[in-house]
Amino acid sequence: MEAATAVAHAVGPAHLSLEAVAEQAGVSKGGLLYHFPTKASLIKAIVERHLETVATAAGIPACGGDADADGDGVALRMMRAFLLTPVAKPGGAQGFLAAMAETPEMLDPIRQHNERVAACLRRAHEPEIAMIAFLVVEGLRCLQLFDANPLTEEEIGRIFATLDRILGCPAETA
């Protein structure tokens, strides 16, 4: 997976090849094909791994029905994770979009992740505010993916600090 992610970042998902991933990983193409029979299955695994990393950073439970999940905390950790995540390489989204247009079921892990997030956020003290934080994070992520973000880091920081205050957790203690 590390090799596949490295190749995807280096050449873009549209140009990702199973041969390049096998070479980067130091395995035979046959060995790679045993685990990922198609390029689509490999890209889907990359997406799932990324979503797992995001979920772990935000403290999103594996099961969206976890009654112990703290919706306010999930919203705050999502914002923190966004601030700590490096900006995506401009233009990197096109390859994933092309792959997803070709194979719509690649969106399934994203849909499932978003359902888990929403289930957690519904348990927040003020679910609507927690959902606004989710929409802000996802909107900013999309703007970054398409290299169309007009906001400065300082402006984003102030927006998140405002959401921190509204969610009941001052930015300096979060």
PDB file of N, CA and C in Angstrom, residues 60-61 63-75 78 111-134 167:
ATOM      1  N   ILE A  60     -13.118   8.542  14.874  1.00  0.00           N
ATOM      2  CA  ILE A  60     -14.408   8.055  14.392  1.00  0.00           C
ATOM      3  C   ILE A  60     -14.424   6.546  14.584  1.00  0.00           C
ATOM      4  N   PRO A  61     -15.392   6.038  15.334  1.00  0.00           N
ATOM      5  CA  PRO A  61     -15.425   4.597  15.577  1.00  0.00           C
ATOM      6  C   PRO A  61     -15.711   3.816  14.292  1.00  0.00           C
ATOM      7  N   CYS A  63     -17.739   1.506  13.875  1.00  0.00           N
ATOM      8  CA  CYS A  63     -19.192   1.356  13.711  1.00  0.00           C
ATOM      9  C   CYS A  63     -19.842   2.691  14.012  1.00  0.00           C
ATOM     10  N   GLY A  64     -20.551   3.247  13.055  1.00  0.00           N
ATOM     11  CA  GLY A  64     -21.200   4.544  13.232  1.00  0.00           C
ATOM     12  C   GLY A  64     -22.225   4.550  14.338  1.00  0.00           C
ATOM     13  N   GLY A  65     -22.624   3.395  14.831  1.00  0.00           N
ATOM     14  CA  GLY A  65     -23.633   3.329  15.876  1.00  0.00           C
ATOM     15  C   GLY A  65     -23.044   3.340  17.277  1.00  0.00           C
ATOM     16  N   ASP A  66     -21.758   3.531  17.428  1.00  0.00           N
ATOM     17  CA  ASP A  66     -21.086   3.520  18.721  1.00  0.00           C
ATOM     18  C   ASP A  66     -21.646   4.641  19.600  1.00  0.00           C
ATOM     19  N   ALA A  67     -22.357   4.264  20.639  1.00  0.00           N
ATOM     20  CA  ALA A  67     -23.010   5.254  21.511  1.00  0.00           C
ATOM     21  C   ALA A  67     -22.015   6.087  22.299  1.00  0.00           C
ATOM     22  N   ASP A  68     -20.766   5.612  22.416  1.00  0.00           N
ATOM     23  CA  ASP A  68     -19.773   6.346  23.186  1.00  0.00           C
ATOM     24  C   ASP A  68     -19.071   7.434  22.376  1.00  0.00           C
ATOM     25  N   ALA A  69     -19.326   7.478  21.070  1.00  0.00           N
ATOM     26  CA  ALA A  69     -18.660   8.473  20.230  1.00  0.00           C
ATOM     27  C   ALA A  69     -19.087   9.872  20.654  1.00  0.00           C
ATOM     28  N   ASP A  70     -18.120  10.757  20.734  1.00  0.00           N
ATOM     29  CA  ASP A  70     -18.345  12.136  21.133  1.00  0.00           C
ATOM     30  C   ASP A  70     -18.424  12.977  19.867  1.00  0.00           C
ATOM     31  N   GLY A  71     -19.628  13.346  19.452  1.00  0.00           N
ATOM     32  CA  GLY A  71     -19.810  14.084  18.204  1.00  0.00           C
ATOM     33  C   GLY A  71     -19.059  15.400  18.160  1.00  0.00           C
ATOM     34  N   ASP A  72     -19.061  16.145  19.276  1.00  0.00           N
ATOM     35  CA  ASP A  72     -18.325  17.411  19.310  1.00  0.00           C
ATOM     36  C   ASP A  72     -16.829  17.149  19.148  1.00  0.00           C
ATOM     37  N   GLY A  73     -16.331  16.128  19.847  1.00  0.00           N
ATOM     38  CA  GLY A  73     -14.918  15.780  19.754  1.00  0.00           C
ATOM     39  C   GLY A  73     -14.528  15.330  18.356  1.00  0.00           C
ATOM     40  N   VAL A  74     -15.410  14.566  17.714  1.00  0.00           N
ATOM     41  CA  VAL A  74     -15.135  14.116  16.344  1.00  0.00           C
ATOM     42  C   VAL A  74     -15.008  15.331  15.428  1.00  0.00           C
ATOM     43  N   ALA A  75     -15.921  16.287  15.554  1.00  0.00           N
ATOM     44  CA  ALA A  75     -15.876  17.495  14.714  1.00  0.00           C
ATOM     45  C   ALA A  75     -14.567  18.257  14.947  1.00  0.00           C
ATOM     46  N   MET A  78     -11.614  16.336  13.504  1.00  0.00           N
ATOM     47  CA  MET A  78     -11.609  16.423  12.033  1.00  0.00           C
ATOM     48  C   MET A  78     -10.926  17.714  11.589  1.00  0.00           C
ATOM     49  N   ARG A 111     -18.639   6.973   0.645  1.00  0.00           N
ATOM     50  CA  ARG A 111     -20.018   7.067   1.162  1.00  0.00           C
ATOM     51  C   ARG A 111     -20.121   6.457   2.558  1.00  0.00           C
ATOM     52  N   GLN A 112     -19.530   5.281   2.742  1.00  0.00           N
ATOM     53  CA  GLN A 112     -19.584   4.614   4.043  1.00  0.00           C
ATOM     54  C   GLN A 112     -18.869   5.428   5.119  1.00  0.00           C
ATOM     55  N   HIS A 113     -17.727   5.993   4.769  1.00  0.00           N
ATOM     56  CA  HIS A 113     -16.995   6.844   5.716  1.00  0.00           C
ATOM     57  C   HIS A 113     -17.849   8.046   6.116  1.00  0.00           C
ATOM     58  N   ASN A 114     -18.447   8.700   5.133  1.00  0.00           N
ATOM     59  CA  ASN A 114     -19.263   9.881   5.429  1.00  0.00           C
ATOM     60  C   ASN A 114     -20.483   9.524   6.268  1.00  0.00           C
ATOM     61  N   GLU A 115     -21.054   8.347   6.061  1.00  0.00           N
ATOM     62  CA  GLU A 115     -22.176   7.901   6.903  1.00  0.00           C
ATOM     63  C   GLU A 115     -21.723   7.715   8.349  1.00  0.00           C
ATOM     64  N   ARG A 116     -20.530   7.126   8.543  1.00  0.00           N
ATOM     65  CA  ARG A 116     -19.998   6.955   9.897  1.00  0.00           C
ATOM     66  C   ARG A 116     -19.760   8.301  10.561  1.00  0.00           C
ATOM     67  N   VAL A 117     -19.189   9.232   9.809  1.00  0.00           N
ATOM     68  CA  VAL A 117     -18.942  10.573  10.348  1.00  0.00           C
ATOM     69  C   VAL A 117     -20.260  11.219  10.749  1.00  0.00           C
ATOM     70  N   ALA A 118     -21.241  11.187   9.848  1.00  0.00           N
ATOM     71  CA  ALA A 118     -22.545  11.811  10.133  1.00  0.00           C
ATOM     72  C   ALA A 118     -23.199  11.179  11.357  1.00  0.00           C
ATOM     73  N   ALA A 119     -23.092   9.852  11.496  1.00  0.00           N
ATOM     74  CA  ALA A 119     -23.674   9.184  12.666  1.00  0.00           C
ATOM     75  C   ALA A 119     -23.039   9.698  13.950  1.00  0.00           C
ATOM     76  N   CYS A 120     -21.734   9.917  13.925  1.00  0.00           N
ATOM     77  CA  CYS A 120     -21.045  10.461  15.110  1.00  0.00           C
ATOM     78  C   CYS A 120     -21.475  11.897  15.374  1.00  0.00           C
ATOM     79  N   LEU A 121     -21.519  12.690  14.332  1.00  0.00           N
ATOM     80  CA  LEU A 121     -21.837  14.108  14.490  1.00  0.00           C
ATOM     81  C   LEU A 121     -23.270  14.324  14.973  1.00  0.00           C
ATOM     82  N   ARG A 122     -24.155  13.404  14.645  1.00  0.00           N
ATOM     83  CA  ARG A 122     -25.553  13.514  15.114  1.00  0.00           C
ATOM     84  C   ARG A 122     -25.649  13.417  16.629  1.00  0.00           C
ATOM     85  N   ARG A 123     -24.608  12.901  17.279  1.00  0.00           N
ATOM     86  CA  ARG A 123     -24.604  12.783  18.736  1.00  0.00           C
ATOM     87  C   ARG A 123     -23.921  13.965  19.419  1.00  0.00           C
ATOM     88  N   ALA A 124     -23.564  14.977  18.649  1.00  0.00           N
ATOM     89  CA  ALA A 124     -22.934  16.168  19.222  1.00  0.00           C
ATOM     90  C   ALA A 124     -23.954  16.945  20.051  1.00  0.00           C
ATOM     91  N   HIS A 125     -23.439  17.805  20.919  1.00  0.00           N
ATOM     92  CA  HIS A 125     -24.310  18.668  21.734  1.00  0.00           C
ATOM     93  C   HIS A 125     -25.215  19.495  20.829  1.00  0.00           C
ATOM     94  N   GLU A 126     -24.627  20.053  19.770  1.00  0.00           N
ATOM     95  CA  GLU A 126     -25.385  20.771  18.747  1.00  0.00           C
ATOM     96  C   GLU A 126     -25.019  20.142  17.395  1.00  0.00           C
ATOM     97  N   PRO A 127     -25.774  19.109  16.990  1.00  0.00           N
ATOM     98  CA  PRO A 127     -25.421  18.371  15.774  1.00  0.00           C
ATOM     99  C   PRO A 127     -25.270  19.245  14.533  1.00  0.00           C
ATOM    100  N   GLU A 128     -26.087  20.283  14.435  1.00  0.00           N
ATOM    101  CA  GLU A 128     -26.001  21.138  13.245  1.00  0.00           C
ATOM    102  C   GLU A 128     -24.657  21.850  13.159  1.00  0.00           C
ATOM    103  N   ILE A 129     -24.130  22.288  14.300  1.00  0.00           N
ATOM    104  CA  ILE A 129     -22.831  22.960  14.306  1.00  0.00           C
ATOM    105  C   ILE A 129     -21.726  21.957  13.967  1.00  0.00           C
ATOM    106  N   ALA A 130     -21.809  20.762  14.521  1.00  0.00           N
ATOM    107  CA  ALA A 130     -20.819  19.727  14.203  1.00  0.00           C
ATOM    108  C   ALA A 130     -20.865  19.396  12.709  1.00  0.00           C
ATOM    109  N   MET A 131     -22.061  19.347  12.134  1.00  0.00           N
ATOM    110  CA  MET A 131     -22.191  19.072  10.692  1.00  0.00           C
ATOM    111  C   MET A 131     -21.620  20.233   9.865  1.00  0.00           C
ATOM    112  N   ILE A 132     -21.785  21.452  10.358  1.00  0.00           N
ATOM    113  CA  ILE A 132     -21.188  22.601   9.655  1.00  0.00           C
ATOM    114  C   ILE A 132     -19.667  22.443   9.637  1.00  0.00           C
ATOM    115  N   ALA A 133     -19.080  22.005  10.763  1.00  0.00           N
ATOM    116  CA  ALA A 133     -17.629  21.779  10.806  1.00  0.00           C
ATOM    117  C   ALA A 133     -17.237  20.731   9.760  1.00  0.00           C
ATOM    118  N   PHE A 134     -18.012  19.668   9.646  1.00  0.00           N
ATOM    119  CA  PHE A 134     -17.753  18.632   8.642  1.00  0.00           C
ATOM    120  C   PHE A 134     -17.814  19.224   7.232  1.00  0.00           C
ATOM    121  N   LEU A 167     -18.397  25.123  19.263  1.00  0.00           N
ATOM    122  CA  LEU A 167     -18.551  23.738  19.719  1.00  0.00           C
ATOM    123  C   LEU A 167     -18.230  23.592  21.201  1.00  0.00           C
TER     124      LEU A 167
END
